[in-house]
């Protein structure tokens, strides 16, 4: 399951995976963020705040995750991964080869620093 907040004033989607990712999680995210992207053309950023990667509940969940990334990565300028897990370093190094967004890892607890980076490049 994914909890999320969409800050429309700053154009930032903040997601927090709380358990194994499900197909419906990505459908809910798309329903929330797609109208904003249509209206503004892009998201300034995506913050993924996670103590670790929870995995997927099924193959359909994994496929929905990959489709969401494929369909949205060109419309998101920056992705901040806020975690103490090795996932953060891996995401920054590996995913940057597959997505258009700039990806940066921040240690857990540095959510505000991640927001500043998305908004101001700091």
mmCIF file of N, CA and C in Angstrom:
data_model
loop_
_atom_site.group_PDB
_atom_site.id
_atom_site.type_symbol
_atom_site.label_atom_id
_atom_site.label_comp_id
_atom_site.label_asym_id
_atom_site.label_seq_id
_atom_site.Cartn_x
_atom_site.Cartn_y
_atom_site.Cartn_z
ATOM 1 N N UNK A 1 0.843 -1.185 0.000
ATOM 2 C CA UNK A 1 0.000 0.000 0.000
ATOM 3 C C UNK A 1 0.884 1.242 0.000
ATOM 4 N N UNK A 2 0.406 2.274 -0.676
ATOM 5 C CA UNK A 2 1.121 3.540 -0.757
ATOM 6 C C UNK A 2 0.227 4.649 -0.221
ATOM 7 N N UNK A 3 0.753 5.380 0.756
ATOM 8 C CA UNK A 3 0.109 6.611 1.198
ATOM 9 C C UNK A 3 0.742 7.734 0.386
ATOM 10 N N UNK A 4 -0.028 8.768 0.072
ATOM 11 C CA UNK A 4 0.533 9.853 -0.727
ATOM 12 C C UNK A 4 -0.139 11.177 -0.407
ATOM 13 N N UNK A 5 0.587 12.248 -0.707
ATOM 14 C CA UNK A 5 0.069 13.611 -0.632
ATOM 15 C C UNK A 5 0.530 14.314 -1.909
ATOM 16 N N UNK A 6 -0.349 15.073 -2.510
ATOM 17 C CA UNK A 6 0.005 15.880 -3.672
ATOM 18 C C UNK A 6 -0.068 17.340 -3.269
ATOM 19 N N UNK A 7 1.072 17.978 -3.204
ATOM 20 C CA UNK A 7 1.174 19.406 -2.899
ATOM 21 C C UNK A 7 1.047 20.141 -4.231
ATOM 22 N N UNK A 8 -0.172 20.556 -4.559
ATOM 23 C CA UNK A 8 -0.402 21.190 -5.859
ATOM 24 C C UNK A 8 0.218 22.585 -5.937
ATOM 25 N N UNK A 9 0.361 23.262 -4.801
ATOM 26 C CA UNK A 9 0.957 24.597 -4.800
ATOM 27 C C UNK A 9 2.423 24.553 -5.243
ATOM 28 N N UNK A 10 3.123 23.472 -4.859
ATOM 29 C CA UNK A 10 4.535 23.339 -5.207
ATOM 30 C C UNK A 10 4.790 22.249 -6.243
ATOM 31 N N UNK A 11 3.732 21.553 -6.622
ATOM 32 C CA UNK A 11 3.811 20.506 -7.631
ATOM 33 C C UNK A 11 4.752 19.368 -7.219
ATOM 34 N N UNK A 12 4.540 18.886 -5.983
ATOM 35 C CA UNK A 12 5.352 17.783 -5.450
ATOM 36 C C UNK A 12 4.431 16.653 -5.001
ATOM 37 N N UNK A 13 4.712 15.456 -5.475
ATOM 38 C CA UNK A 13 4.012 14.249 -5.026
ATOM 39 C C UNK A 13 4.908 13.563 -4.002
ATOM 40 N N UNK A 14 4.368 13.336 -2.813
ATOM 41 C CA UNK A 14 5.100 12.690 -1.723
ATOM 42 C C UNK A 14 4.450 11.329 -1.478
ATOM 43 N N UNK A 15 5.202 10.256 -1.681
ATOM 44 C CA UNK A 15 4.669 8.907 -1.492
ATOM 45 C C UNK A 15 5.415 8.200 -0.369
ATOM 46 N N UNK A 16 4.648 7.389 0.377
ATOM 47 C CA UNK A 16 5.196 6.602 1.476
ATOM 48 C C UNK A 16 4.674 5.175 1.363
ATOM 49 N N UNK A 17 5.485 4.265 0.836
ATOM 50 C CA UNK A 17 5.052 2.865 0.796
ATOM 51 C C UNK A 17 4.977 2.318 2.223
ATOM 52 N N UNK A 18 3.851 1.698 2.563
ATOM 53 C CA UNK A 18 3.669 1.183 3.920
ATOM 54 C C UNK A 18 3.634 -0.341 3.971
ATOM 55 N N UNK A 19 3.406 -0.958 2.842
ATOM 56 C CA UNK A 19 3.395 -2.429 2.752
ATOM 57 C C UNK A 19 3.590 -2.794 1.282
ATOM 58 N N UNK A 20 3.552 -4.073 0.989
ATOM 59 C CA UNK A 20 3.783 -4.536 -0.378
ATOM 60 C C UNK A 20 2.929 -3.735 -1.364
ATOM 61 N N UNK A 21 3.569 -3.310 -2.451
ATOM 62 C CA UNK A 21 2.913 -2.468 -3.444
ATOM 63 C C UNK A 21 1.915 -3.276 -4.263
ATOM 64 N N UNK A 22 0.735 -2.686 -4.458
ATOM 65 C CA UNK A 22 -0.352 -3.357 -5.152
ATOM 66 C C UNK A 22 -0.682 -2.642 -6.449
ATOM 67 N N UNK A 23 -1.277 -3.368 -7.358
ATOM 68 C CA UNK A 23 -1.676 -2.799 -8.645
ATOM 69 C C UNK A 23 -2.554 -1.568 -8.436
ATOM 70 N N UNK A 24 -3.493 -1.631 -7.529
ATOM 71 C CA UNK A 24 -4.419 -0.520 -7.284
ATOM 72 C C UNK A 24 -3.705 0.725 -6.758
ATOM 73 N N UNK A 25 -2.575 0.551 -6.069
ATOM 74 C CA UNK A 25 -1.815 1.711 -5.580
ATOM 75 C C UNK A 25 -1.457 2.651 -6.727
ATOM 76 N N UNK A 26 -1.033 2.084 -7.823
ATOM 77 C CA UNK A 26 -0.572 2.897 -8.952
ATOM 78 C C UNK A 26 -1.739 3.477 -9.735
ATOM 79 N N UNK A 27 -2.862 2.782 -9.743
ATOM 80 C CA UNK A 27 -4.067 3.346 -10.355
ATOM 81 C C UNK A 27 -4.536 4.556 -9.536
ATOM 82 N N UNK A 28 -4.506 4.451 -8.197
ATOM 83 C CA UNK A 28 -4.889 5.578 -7.340
ATOM 84 C C UNK A 28 -3.935 6.760 -7.527
ATOM 85 N N UNK A 29 -2.632 6.477 -7.599
ATOM 86 C CA UNK A 29 -1.655 7.548 -7.814
ATOM 87 C C UNK A 29 -1.903 8.258 -9.145
ATOM 88 N N UNK A 30 -2.139 7.494 -10.172
ATOM 89 C CA UNK A 30 -2.384 8.085 -11.495
ATOM 90 C C UNK A 30 -3.649 8.946 -11.476
ATOM 91 N N UNK A 31 -4.711 8.476 -10.826
ATOM 92 C CA UNK A 31 -5.941 9.267 -10.752
ATOM 93 C C UNK A 31 -5.714 10.575 -9.991
ATOM 94 N N UNK A 32 -4.814 10.558 -9.020
ATOM 95 C CA UNK A 32 -4.535 11.762 -8.235
ATOM 96 C C UNK A 32 -3.628 12.732 -8.973
ATOM 97 N N UNK A 33 -2.599 12.214 -9.636
ATOM 98 C CA UNK A 33 -1.562 13.086 -10.192
ATOM 99 C C UNK A 33 -1.799 13.455 -11.657
ATOM 100 N N UNK A 34 -2.439 12.619 -12.427
ATOM 101 C CA UNK A 34 -2.610 12.895 -13.856
ATOM 102 C C UNK A 34 -3.361 14.192 -14.147
ATOM 103 N N UNK A 35 -4.445 14.505 -13.432
ATOM 104 C CA UNK A 35 -5.103 15.794 -13.706
ATOM 105 C C UNK A 35 -4.180 16.992 -13.433
ATOM 106 N N UNK A 36 -3.358 16.899 -12.406
ATOM 107 C CA UNK A 36 -2.418 17.984 -12.101
ATOM 108 C C UNK A 36 -1.379 18.112 -13.218
ATOM 109 N N UNK A 37 -0.858 16.993 -13.670
ATOM 110 C CA UNK A 37 0.131 17.023 -14.746
ATOM 111 C C UNK A 37 -0.501 17.575 -16.023
ATOM 112 N N UNK A 38 -1.729 17.190 -16.314
ATOM 113 C CA UNK A 38 -2.413 17.713 -17.501
ATOM 114 C C UNK A 38 -2.578 19.223 -17.409
ATOM 115 N N UNK A 39 -2.869 19.725 -16.217
ATOM 116 C CA UNK A 39 -3.098 21.160 -16.039
ATOM 117 C C UNK A 39 -1.803 21.970 -16.044
ATOM 118 N N UNK A 40 -0.708 21.382 -15.537
ATOM 119 C CA UNK A 40 0.537 22.144 -15.376
ATOM 120 C C UNK A 40 1.651 21.700 -16.320
ATOM 121 N N UNK A 41 1.519 20.501 -16.879
ATOM 122 C CA UNK A 41 2.525 19.990 -17.798
ATOM 123 C C UNK A 41 3.594 19.134 -17.150
ATOM 124 N N UNK A 42 3.771 19.256 -15.832
ATOM 125 C CA UNK A 42 4.844 18.511 -15.182
ATOM 126 C C UNK A 42 4.665 18.523 -13.672
ATOM 127 N N UNK A 43 5.445 17.707 -13.008
ATOM 128 C CA UNK A 43 5.607 17.778 -11.551
ATOM 129 C C UNK A 43 7.009 18.293 -11.283
ATOM 130 N N UNK A 44 7.143 19.188 -10.326
ATOM 131 C CA UNK A 44 8.482 19.637 -9.928
ATOM 132 C C UNK A 44 9.250 18.467 -9.345
ATOM 133 N N UNK A 45 8.533 17.620 -8.614
ATOM 134 C CA UNK A 45 9.243 16.499 -8.032
ATOM 135 C C UNK A 45 8.363 15.455 -7.400
ATOM 136 N N UNK A 46 9.016 14.348 -7.126
ATOM 137 C CA UNK A 46 8.442 13.208 -6.438
ATOM 138 C C UNK A 46 9.362 12.894 -5.267
ATOM 139 N N UNK A 47 8.787 12.786 -4.073
ATOM 140 C CA UNK A 47 9.544 12.353 -2.904
ATOM 141 C C UNK A 47 9.062 10.960 -2.543
ATOM 142 N N UNK A 48 9.986 10.015 -2.507
ATOM 143 C CA UNK A 48 9.688 8.657 -2.062
ATOM 144 C C UNK A 48 10.327 8.521 -0.692
ATOM 145 N N UNK A 49 9.500 8.429 0.338
ATOM 146 C CA UNK A 49 9.982 8.309 1.714
ATOM 147 C C UNK A 49 9.693 6.893 2.193
ATOM 148 N N UNK A 50 10.752 6.116 2.401
ATOM 149 C CA UNK A 50 10.562 4.709 2.739
ATOM 150 C C UNK A 50 11.715 4.195 3.587
ATOM 151 N N UNK A 51 11.414 3.512 4.684
ATOM 152 C CA UNK A 51 12.497 2.908 5.465
ATOM 153 C C UNK A 51 13.181 1.772 4.702
ATOM 154 N N UNK A 52 12.467 1.159 3.776
ATOM 155 C CA UNK A 52 12.993 0.079 2.953
ATOM 156 C C UNK A 52 12.027 -0.177 1.815
ATOM 157 N N UNK A 53 12.430 -0.992 0.875
ATOM 158 C CA UNK A 53 11.540 -1.313 -0.239
ATOM 159 C C UNK A 53 10.646 -2.468 0.181
ATOM 160 N N UNK A 54 9.311 -2.276 0.176
ATOM 161 C CA UNK A 54 8.408 -3.315 0.667
ATOM 162 C C UNK A 54 8.114 -4.429 -0.332
ATOM 163 N N UNK A 55 8.571 -4.302 -1.570
ATOM 164 C CA UNK A 55 8.285 -5.312 -2.587
ATOM 165 C C UNK A 55 6.888 -5.134 -3.148
ATOM 166 N N UNK A 56 6.457 -6.103 -3.921
ATOM 167 C CA UNK A 56 5.142 -6.073 -4.556
ATOM 168 C C UNK A 56 4.312 -7.230 -4.032
ATOM 169 N N UNK A 57 3.009 -7.078 -4.040
ATOM 170 C CA UNK A 57 2.147 -8.161 -3.575
ATOM 171 C C UNK A 57 1.907 -9.203 -4.658
ATOM 172 N N UNK A 58 2.239 -8.852 -5.919
ATOM 173 C CA UNK A 58 1.985 -9.775 -7.030
ATOM 174 C C UNK A 58 2.751 -9.302 -8.261
ATOM 175 N N UNK A 59 2.762 -10.138 -9.265
ATOM 176 C CA UNK A 59 3.348 -9.760 -10.547
ATOM 177 C C UNK A 59 2.577 -8.589 -11.147
ATOM 178 N N UNK A 60 1.265 -8.561 -10.961
ATOM 179 C CA UNK A 60 0.450 -7.453 -11.468
ATOM 180 C C UNK A 60 0.845 -6.147 -10.781
ATOM 181 N N UNK A 61 1.161 -6.209 -9.495
ATOM 182 C CA UNK A 61 1.624 -5.019 -8.772
ATOM 183 C C UNK A 61 2.942 -4.512 -9.319
ATOM 184 N N UNK A 62 3.864 -5.423 -9.602
ATOM 185 C CA UNK A 62 5.154 -5.044 -10.172
ATOM 186 C C UNK A 62 4.964 -4.425 -11.561
ATOM 187 N N UNK A 63 4.127 -5.045 -12.384
ATOM 188 C CA UNK A 63 3.881 -4.530 -13.738
ATOM 189 C C UNK A 63 3.243 -3.145 -13.680
ATOM 190 N N UNK A 64 2.313 -2.936 -12.755
ATOM 191 C CA UNK A 64 1.666 -1.629 -12.616
ATOM 192 C C UNK A 64 2.683 -0.574 -12.193
ATOM 193 N N UNK A 65 3.612 -0.942 -11.327
ATOM 194 C CA UNK A 65 4.678 -0.029 -10.895
ATOM 195 C C UNK A 65 5.527 0.385 -12.094
ATOM 196 N N UNK A 66 5.969 -0.572 -12.876
ATOM 197 C CA UNK A 66 6.800 -0.273 -14.038
ATOM 198 C C UNK A 66 6.050 0.580 -15.071
ATOM 199 N N UNK A 67 4.754 0.285 -15.270
ATOM 200 C CA UNK A 67 3.948 1.095 -16.198
ATOM 201 C C UNK A 67 3.811 2.527 -15.691
ATOM 202 N N UNK A 68 3.607 2.692 -14.395
ATOM 203 C CA UNK A 68 3.489 4.034 -13.828
ATOM 204 C C UNK A 68 4.776 4.824 -14.072
ATOM 205 N N UNK A 69 5.913 4.195 -13.814
ATOM 206 C CA UNK A 69 7.201 4.862 -14.051
ATOM 207 C C UNK A 69 7.346 5.206 -15.528
ATOM 208 N N UNK A 70 7.072 4.250 -16.388
ATOM 209 C CA UNK A 70 7.190 4.480 -17.837
ATOM 210 C C UNK A 70 6.308 5.635 -18.297
ATOM 211 N N UNK A 71 5.092 5.691 -17.784
ATOM 212 C CA UNK A 71 4.127 6.694 -18.236
ATOM 213 C C UNK A 71 4.355 8.079 -17.639
ATOM 214 N N UNK A 72 5.127 8.177 -16.550
ATOM 215 C CA UNK A 72 5.245 9.451 -15.851
ATOM 216 C C UNK A 72 6.661 10.025 -15.762
ATOM 217 N N UNK A 73 7.691 9.239 -15.993
ATOM 218 C CA UNK A 73 9.047 9.701 -15.688
ATOM 219 C C UNK A 73 9.467 10.929 -16.494
ATOM 220 N N UNK A 74 8.930 11.122 -17.658
ATOM 221 C CA UNK A 74 9.306 12.296 -18.462
ATOM 222 C C UNK A 74 8.599 13.569 -17.999
ATOM 223 N N UNK A 75 7.619 13.430 -17.121
ATOM 224 C CA UNK A 75 6.836 14.572 -16.637
ATOM 225 C C UNK A 75 7.202 14.948 -15.205
ATOM 226 N N UNK A 76 8.246 14.342 -14.662
ATOM 227 C CA UNK A 76 8.710 14.634 -13.308
ATOM 228 C C UNK A 76 10.156 15.090 -13.404
ATOM 229 N N UNK A 77 10.444 16.296 -12.906
ATOM 230 C CA UNK A 77 11.792 16.841 -13.047
ATOM 231 C C UNK A 77 12.791 16.221 -12.073
ATOM 232 N N UNK A 78 12.399 16.062 -10.818
ATOM 233 C CA UNK A 78 13.332 15.545 -9.812
ATOM 234 C C UNK A 78 12.654 14.506 -8.931
ATOM 235 N N UNK A 79 13.436 13.489 -8.560
ATOM 236 C CA UNK A 79 12.960 12.450 -7.645
ATOM 237 C C UNK A 79 13.915 12.394 -6.473
ATOM 238 N N UNK A 80 13.375 12.586 -5.273
ATOM 239 C CA UNK A 80 14.157 12.484 -4.041
ATOM 240 C C UNK A 80 13.754 11.193 -3.336
ATOM 241 N N UNK A 81 14.731 10.342 -3.054
ATOM 242 C CA UNK A 81 14.486 9.100 -2.327
ATOM 243 C C UNK A 81 15.019 9.306 -0.921
ATOM 244 N N UNK A 82 14.111 9.341 0.051
ATOM 245 C CA UNK A 82 14.471 9.608 1.440
ATOM 246 C C UNK A 82 14.405 8.292 2.203
ATOM 247 N N UNK A 83 15.588 7.742 2.491
ATOM 248 C CA UNK A 83 15.660 6.444 3.155
ATOM 249 C C UNK A 83 17.063 6.194 3.682
ATOM 250 N N UNK A 84 17.153 5.360 4.697
ATOM 251 C CA UNK A 84 18.451 4.894 5.182
ATOM 252 C C UNK A 84 18.812 3.540 4.567
ATOM 253 N N UNK A 85 17.902 2.973 3.804
ATOM 254 C CA UNK A 85 18.134 1.668 3.179
ATOM 255 C C UNK A 85 19.062 1.814 1.968
ATOM 256 N N UNK A 86 19.733 0.741 1.621
ATOM 257 C CA UNK A 86 20.612 0.726 0.451
ATOM 258 C C UNK A 86 19.841 1.053 -0.824
ATOM 259 N N UNK A 87 18.533 0.903 -0.784
ATOM 260 C CA UNK A 87 17.660 1.237 -1.912
ATOM 261 C C UNK A 87 17.934 2.641 -2.429
ATOM 262 N N UNK A 88 18.223 3.572 -1.538
ATOM 263 C CA UNK A 88 18.437 4.960 -1.953
ATOM 264 C C UNK A 88 19.620 5.120 -2.873
ATOM 265 N N UNK A 89 20.751 4.544 -2.503
ATOM 266 C CA UNK A 89 21.936 4.626 -3.353
ATOM 267 C C UNK A 89 21.709 3.907 -4.675
ATOM 268 N N UNK A 90 21.061 2.746 -4.605
ATOM 269 C CA UNK A 90 20.777 1.977 -5.821
ATOM 270 C C UNK A 90 19.871 2.775 -6.756
ATOM 271 N N UNK A 91 18.823 3.376 -6.195
ATOM 272 C CA UNK A 91 17.906 4.159 -7.023
ATOM 273 C C UNK A 91 18.632 5.308 -7.696
ATOM 274 N N UNK A 92 19.477 5.993 -6.947
ATOM 275 C CA UNK A 92 20.186 7.150 -7.503
ATOM 276 C C UNK A 92 21.114 6.740 -8.635
ATOM 277 N N UNK A 93 21.800 5.622 -8.477
ATOM 278 C CA UNK A 93 22.789 5.199 -9.481
ATOM 279 C C UNK A 93 22.172 4.438 -10.648
ATOM 280 N N UNK A 94 21.290 3.516 -10.359
ATOM 281 C CA UNK A 94 20.755 2.640 -11.401
ATOM 282 C C UNK A 94 19.572 3.269 -12.144
ATOM 283 N N UNK A 95 18.613 3.776 -11.417
ATOM 284 C CA UNK A 95 17.400 4.287 -12.062
ATOM 285 C C UNK A 95 17.681 5.493 -12.940
ATOM 286 N N UNK A 96 18.720 6.248 -12.624
ATOM 287 C CA UNK A 96 19.020 7.429 -13.432
ATOM 288 C C UNK A 96 19.319 7.073 -14.888
ATOM 289 N N UNK A 97 19.652 5.818 -15.155
ATOM 290 C CA UNK A 97 19.896 5.375 -16.527
ATOM 291 C C UNK A 97 18.598 5.088 -17.288
ATOM 292 N N UNK A 98 17.491 4.975 -16.548
ATOM 293 C CA UNK A 98 16.238 4.562 -17.171
ATOM 294 C C UNK A 98 15.142 5.612 -17.127
ATOM 295 N N UNK A 99 15.327 6.667 -16.351
ATOM 296 C CA UNK A 99 14.289 7.685 -16.251
ATOM 297 C C UNK A 99 14.862 9.055 -16.579
ATOM 298 N N UNK A 100 13.999 9.936 -17.036
ATOM 299 C CA UNK A 100 14.436 11.270 -17.429
ATOM 300 C C UNK A 100 14.674 12.179 -16.222
ATOM 301 N N UNK A 101 14.015 11.916 -15.118
ATOM 302 C CA UNK A 101 14.139 12.755 -13.932
ATOM 303 C C UNK A 101 15.536 12.649 -13.331
ATOM 304 N N UNK A 102 15.956 13.711 -12.668
ATOM 305 C CA UNK A 102 17.179 13.686 -11.873
ATOM 306 C C UNK A 102 16.830 13.050 -10.539
ATOM 307 N N UNK A 103 17.622 12.069 -10.114
ATOM 308 C CA UNK A 103 17.334 11.325 -8.885
ATOM 309 C C UNK A 103 18.436 11.590 -7.870
ATOM 310 N N UNK A 104 18.017 11.813 -6.622
ATOM 311 C CA UNK A 104 18.989 12.037 -5.559
ATOM 312 C C UNK A 104 18.529 11.341 -4.286
ATOM 313 N N UNK A 105 19.476 10.730 -3.607
ATOM 314 C CA UNK A 105 19.215 10.022 -2.354
ATOM 315 C C UNK A 105 19.487 10.943 -1.173
ATOM 316 N N UNK A 106 18.575 10.944 -0.212
ATOM 317 C CA UNK A 106 18.725 11.677 1.039
ATOM 318 C C UNK A 106 18.565 10.696 2.199
ATOM 319 N N UNK A 107 19.377 10.829 3.239
ATOM 320 C CA UNK A 107 19.219 9.951 4.407
ATOM 321 C C UNK A 107 17.840 10.127 5.042
ATOM 322 N N UNK A 108 17.367 9.081 5.716
ATOM 323 C CA UNK A 108 16.095 9.153 6.425
ATOM 324 C C UNK A 108 16.082 10.358 7.352
ATOM 325 N N UNK A 109 14.921 10.969 7.506
ATOM 326 C CA UNK A 109 14.791 12.127 8.365
ATOM 327 C C UNK A 109 15.097 13.448 7.681
ATOM 328 N N UNK A 110 15.530 13.415 6.423
ATOM 329 C CA UNK A 110 15.887 14.660 5.737
ATOM 330 C C UNK A 110 14.850 15.045 4.686
ATOM 331 N N UNK A 111 13.606 14.915 5.067
ATOM 332 C CA UNK A 111 12.499 15.221 4.171
ATOM 333 C C UNK A 111 12.509 16.692 3.739
ATOM 334 N N UNK A 112 12.727 17.605 4.667
ATOM 335 C CA UNK A 112 12.731 19.027 4.315
ATOM 336 C C UNK A 112 13.893 19.372 3.387
ATOM 337 N N UNK A 113 15.033 18.755 3.594
ATOM 338 C CA UNK A 113 16.172 18.966 2.688
ATOM 339 C C UNK A 113 15.830 18.482 1.281
ATOM 340 N N UNK A 114 15.133 17.348 1.194
ATOM 341 C CA UNK A 114 14.706 16.815 -0.107
ATOM 342 C C UNK A 114 13.739 17.781 -0.791
ATOM 343 N N UNK A 115 12.805 18.350 -0.027
ATOM 344 C CA UNK A 115 11.864 19.327 -0.598
ATOM 345 C C UNK A 115 12.599 20.555 -1.121
ATOM 346 N N UNK A 116 13.566 21.052 -0.350
ATOM 347 C CA UNK A 116 14.335 22.221 -0.796
ATOM 348 C C UNK A 116 15.086 21.927 -2.088
ATOM 349 N N UNK A 117 15.637 20.711 -2.182
ATOM 350 C CA UNK A 117 16.372 20.335 -3.398
ATOM 351 C C UNK A 117 15.422 20.338 -4.601
ATOM 352 N N UNK A 118 14.227 19.775 -4.416
ATOM 353 C CA UNK A 118 13.275 19.755 -5.517
ATOM 354 C C UNK A 118 12.896 21.172 -5.927
ATOM 355 N N UNK A 119 12.641 22.031 -4.957
ATOM 356 C CA UNK A 119 12.165 23.380 -5.249
ATOM 357 C C UNK A 119 13.260 24.354 -5.681
ATOM 358 N N UNK A 120 14.454 24.211 -5.085
ATOM 359 C CA UNK A 120 15.480 25.224 -5.301
ATOM 360 C C UNK A 120 16.822 24.662 -5.737
ATOM 361 N N UNK A 121 16.956 23.367 -5.833
ATOM 362 C CA UNK A 121 18.237 22.784 -6.220
ATOM 363 C C UNK A 121 19.281 22.843 -5.128
ATOM 364 N N UNK A 122 18.876 23.053 -3.896
ATOM 365 C CA UNK A 122 19.820 23.166 -2.766
ATOM 366 C C UNK A 122 20.116 21.818 -2.162
#
